[in-house]
Every structure is written in structure tokens, then in C-alpha cells.
Short mmCIF file of C-alpha atoms in Angstrom, two decimals:
data_model
loop_
_atom_site.label_atom_id
_atom_site.label_comp_id
_atom_site.label_asym_id
_atom_site.label_seq_id
_atom_site.Cartn_x
_atom_site.Cartn_y
_atom_site.Cartn_z
CA MET A 1 -30.50 25.36 -8.28
CA HIS A 2 -29.09 23.43 -11.00
CA ARG A 3 -29.92 19.66 -11.61
CA PRO A 4 -27.40 17.60 -13.46
CA HIS A 5 -30.36 15.98 -15.63
CA CYS A 6 -33.96 16.44 -15.43
CA SER A 7 -35.27 14.78 -18.65
CA LYS A 8 -38.64 16.60 -18.02
CA VAL A 9 -37.16 19.55 -18.54
CA ALA A 10 -34.75 18.57 -21.09
CA GLU A 11 -37.79 17.38 -23.45
CA THR A 12 -39.83 20.37 -22.99
CA CYS A 13 -36.64 22.44 -24.05
CA GLN A 14 -36.29 20.19 -27.32
CA MET A 15 -39.73 20.77 -27.92
CA ALA A 16 -39.81 24.27 -27.91
CA LEU A 17 -36.66 24.35 -30.03
CA GLN A 18 -38.16 22.05 -32.64
CA ARG A 19 -41.14 24.48 -32.60
CA ILE A 20 -38.76 27.56 -33.52
CA GLU A 21 -36.98 25.56 -36.27
CA TYR A 22 -40.72 24.51 -37.77
CA LEU A 23 -41.71 28.08 -37.56
CA ALA A 24 -38.42 29.35 -39.19
CA ALA A 25 -39.07 26.79 -41.94
CA HIS A 26 -42.73 27.58 -42.34
CA PRO A 27 -43.49 31.14 -41.68
CA ASP A 28 -47.18 31.01 -42.28
CA ALA A 29 -47.81 28.57 -39.53
CA SER A 30 -47.48 31.14 -36.96
CA ASN A 31 -50.80 32.79 -38.04
CA GLU A 32 -52.72 29.64 -37.65
CA GLU A 33 -54.97 29.66 -34.96
CA SER A 34 -55.72 26.70 -32.24
CA PRO A 35 -59.16 25.84 -32.11
CA TYR A 36 -58.33 26.04 -28.11
CA TYR A 37 -56.85 29.36 -28.33
CA SER A 38 -53.50 27.82 -27.14
CA VAL A 39 -49.96 27.87 -28.33
CA ASP A 40 -49.60 24.16 -29.10
CA PRO A 41 -46.05 22.97 -29.03
CA ALA A 42 -46.01 20.92 -32.24
CA PRO A 43 -48.40 21.39 -35.41
CA ALA A 44 -51.47 19.43 -35.75
CA LEU A 45 -51.67 16.72 -38.37
CA PRO A 46 -54.78 17.10 -40.87
CA ALA A 47 -57.84 16.18 -39.47
CA SER A 48 -58.04 13.53 -42.33
CA THR A 49 -55.22 11.43 -40.84
CA PRO A 50 -56.12 7.97 -39.77
CA ILE A 51 -56.81 7.21 -36.22
CA ALA A 52 -54.49 4.10 -36.68
CA GLU A 53 -51.77 6.20 -37.97
CA LEU A 54 -52.21 8.91 -35.21
CA ARG A 55 -52.00 6.02 -32.50
CA GLN A 56 -48.87 4.50 -34.20
CA GLN A 57 -46.92 7.86 -33.87
CA LEU A 58 -48.27 8.67 -30.35
CA LEU A 59 -47.12 5.08 -28.94
CA ASP A 60 -44.08 5.17 -30.86
CA GLU A 61 -41.43 6.62 -28.21
CA SER A 62 -38.26 6.50 -30.60
CA MET A 63 -40.00 9.40 -32.76
CA ARG A 64 -39.31 13.04 -31.53
CA MET A 65 -42.49 14.30 -29.24
CA PHE A 66 -42.70 16.98 -31.88
CA ASP A 67 -43.87 14.67 -34.41
CA GLY A 68 -45.87 12.57 -32.51
CA GLY A 69 -63.80 11.90 -29.70
CA VAL A 70 -64.23 8.94 -27.85
CA GLU A 71 -62.22 6.89 -30.13
CA ALA A 72 -59.26 9.20 -29.61
CA VAL A 73 -59.70 9.36 -25.89
CA LYS A 74 -59.32 5.77 -25.77
CA VAL A 75 -55.94 6.07 -27.89
CA LEU A 76 -54.78 8.91 -26.08
CA GLY A 77 -55.36 7.00 -22.67
CA GLU A 78 -53.09 4.18 -23.84
CA VAL A 79 -50.17 6.65 -23.09
CA PHE A 80 -50.80 6.42 -19.60
CA SER A 81 -49.83 2.84 -19.27
CA SER A 82 -47.51 2.19 -22.26
CA CYS A 83 -44.99 5.44 -22.35
CA ARG A 84 -42.12 5.87 -20.15
CA SER A 85 -41.88 9.71 -20.98
CA ALA A 86 -43.71 11.66 -17.97
CA LEU A 87 -43.87 14.61 -20.03
CA LEU A 88 -45.86 12.93 -22.86
CA ARG A 89 -48.39 11.66 -20.33
CA HIS A 90 -48.35 15.23 -18.87
CA GLU A 91 -48.90 16.59 -22.41
CA VAL A 92 -51.86 13.81 -23.08
CA ALA A 93 -53.49 14.53 -19.27
CA TYR A 94 -53.59 18.29 -20.55
CA VAL A 95 -55.04 17.55 -24.26
CA LEU A 96 -57.68 15.17 -22.52
CA GLY A 97 -58.65 18.48 -20.71
CA GLN A 98 -58.87 20.71 -24.05
CA MET A 99 -61.05 18.02 -25.36
CA GLN A 100 -63.64 18.66 -22.67
CA ASP A 101 -65.01 15.18 -23.42
CA GLN A 102 -66.46 13.28 -20.44
CA ALA A 103 -65.36 10.15 -21.58
CA ALA A 104 -61.70 11.52 -20.75
CA ALA A 105 -62.81 11.93 -17.25
CA ASP A 106 -62.61 8.28 -16.54
CA VAL A 107 -59.00 8.26 -17.79
CA LEU A 108 -57.93 11.24 -16.05
CA VAL A 109 -59.73 9.75 -12.39
CA ALA A 110 -57.63 6.85 -12.93
CA VAL A 111 -54.30 8.86 -13.35
CA LEU A 112 -55.21 10.85 -10.68
CA LYS A 113 -55.68 7.90 -8.07
CA ASP A 114 -52.35 6.47 -9.69
CA SER A 115 -49.74 7.11 -7.33
CA THR A 116 -47.07 5.31 -9.38
CA GLN A 117 -47.50 8.24 -11.98
CA HIS A 118 -45.10 10.99 -11.77
CA ALA A 119 -46.54 14.11 -9.82
CA MET A 120 -46.24 16.29 -12.77
CA VAL A 121 -48.76 13.62 -14.48
CA ARG A 122 -51.19 13.45 -11.85
CA HIS A 123 -51.15 17.32 -11.43
CA GLU A 124 -52.33 17.97 -15.08
CA ALA A 125 -54.74 15.32 -14.70
CA ALA A 126 -56.20 16.99 -11.63
CA GLU A 127 -56.29 20.28 -13.41
CA SER A 128 -57.94 18.82 -16.55
CA LEU A 129 -60.56 17.16 -14.56
CA GLY A 130 -61.35 21.10 -13.45
CA SER A 131 -62.23 21.53 -17.20
CA ILE A 132 -64.73 18.72 -17.33
CA GLY A 133 -65.56 17.52 -14.02
CA ASP A 134 -68.95 16.70 -12.48
CA ASN A 135 -70.21 16.27 -8.90
CA LYS A 136 -68.39 12.82 -8.66
CA THR A 137 -65.04 14.24 -9.78
CA LYS A 138 -65.51 16.98 -7.22
CA ARG A 139 -65.56 14.64 -4.49
CA LEU A 140 -62.56 12.92 -5.82
CA LEU A 141 -60.88 16.45 -6.35
CA ALA A 142 -61.76 17.34 -2.86
CA GLN A 143 -60.01 13.96 -1.44
CA PHE A 144 -57.13 14.33 -3.47
CA SER A 145 -56.59 18.21 -2.22
CA GLN A 146 -55.11 16.33 0.90
CA ASP A 147 -52.68 14.63 -1.20
CA ALA A 148 -49.11 14.08 0.10
CA GLU A 149 -47.76 15.27 -3.12
CA PRO A 150 -47.98 18.98 -2.93
CA ILE A 151 -48.16 19.81 -6.55
CA VAL A 152 -51.01 17.04 -6.91
CA ALA A 153 -52.94 18.70 -3.91
CA HIS A 154 -52.75 22.13 -4.89
CA SER A 155 -53.78 21.22 -8.62
CA CYS A 156 -57.01 19.55 -7.02
CA VAL A 157 -57.72 22.94 -5.18
CA VAL A 158 -57.27 24.88 -8.21
CA ALA A 159 -59.40 22.28 -10.20
CA LEU A 160 -62.11 22.85 -7.98
CA ASP A 161 -61.92 26.50 -8.13
CA MET A 162 -62.39 26.05 -11.98
CA LEU A 163 -65.16 23.77 -11.39
CA GLU A 164 -66.69 26.49 -9.37
CA PHE A 165 -66.34 29.30 -12.02
CA GLU A 166 -67.75 27.06 -14.46
CA ALA A 167 -70.84 26.43 -12.51
CA SER A 168 -71.14 30.26 -11.79
CA GLY A 169 -71.20 31.70 -14.96
CA ALA A 170 -69.09 34.45 -14.31
CA PHE A 171 -67.36 36.32 -16.93
CA GLU A 172 -63.78 36.17 -15.68
CA TYR A 173 -61.94 33.07 -14.11
CA ALA A 174 -59.18 33.93 -11.27
CA ASP A 175 -57.87 31.28 -8.99
CA LYS A 176 -58.65 32.26 -5.62
CA GLY A 177 -56.15 29.04 -4.48
CA ALA A 178 -53.02 29.90 -2.49
CA GLY A 179 -49.55 29.74 -4.15
CA ALA A 180 -47.16 26.83 -2.99
CA ALA A 181 -43.72 25.92 -3.81
CA VAL A 182 -43.51 22.55 -5.69
CA LYS A 183 -40.75 20.32 -6.62
CA VAL A 184 -40.97 19.21 -10.36
CA CYS A 185 -38.11 16.78 -10.72
#
């Protein structure tokens, strides 16, 4: 089904094109590995970049998103209340999960509970909680597995499954949850 305008998809496509342009201009960059074993949409800034500069770039919505510890969690958490871009908020929720820092759990719990956040953002917060959750988080995820928003409910089931996997010490993860069709835009 064609949608005349879906800014979340448009922003994602713009970032993909910017990544292609960046890799074409910097061929050696494609050989760099992420410490998280992920394919990141934009290259990382040097670790020596001051937090104040990172904060300014993160919260400046006029910049292209491509350019865009506990202190870092606090700065990243500001995005959920100060930025309109659902895609940016979604990506920050993902990053907070990748950090696997318990300090991020409080931020992600608040996002999951906030029904004014876009479903895509709440879904990512739920899945990220599956990477860093504890027993309190398990209860919350179980509660929200009945959320009226299907993508949020399903993501809570996936997150609970991820927590179960982590606790089991098993070698491989496989989602045992049932698939569901969800509306993104």
C-alpha cells in the first residue's frame, strides 16, 4: 500500500542514501567494525569528542540525522522530550539498549509508559529493555504485552523472550513469539 507521505520512512531512506554517499567517499570506512557487531547508519565520531558538542549535535534538529556511560544516557534521554523526529527517538531507544547500561532502563521505562510517544518509539524502548531488564522490568513488559498498540504489545513479548534467553545462558537466541502484522505510519 502506497502512503503519500510517511516522514519516518523518508528519514530512514535519506539516512541510507547518506550512508552510501559516505562509504563511496570513504572506502576504508566500510572495513571498520562496530563494537556492537551492528551496521550503524552513520559513522561514529571520535571518542575524544566532548559531550557538550555531542549534545549540541544530538539536539539540533536542523542538522541531518546522519551527522548528528551514565552522562551519555542522560544526554540521549533528553531526545525523548525535546525532539519531534520519531525516527531519531526510535534510534536513540535502540542505542540505549545497545549500551546495556542499567541507567538507561529508567529512561526506556518512561518511554514505554508514555502513550504520547509514537508506537515505533515505544516498540524500540520495549525491545531495548529486553537487553538490560531486571525483575521489575519483566513485570512492566508483561503488563505492556497487552498494550492496545499491537507493535508495542508484540515487542514486549519479544523483550520478555530475550530476557528469558539471557537468563538461560543458552548459546543461540530464537524468538518464540508469534508474528503479527503491524501498522508503522
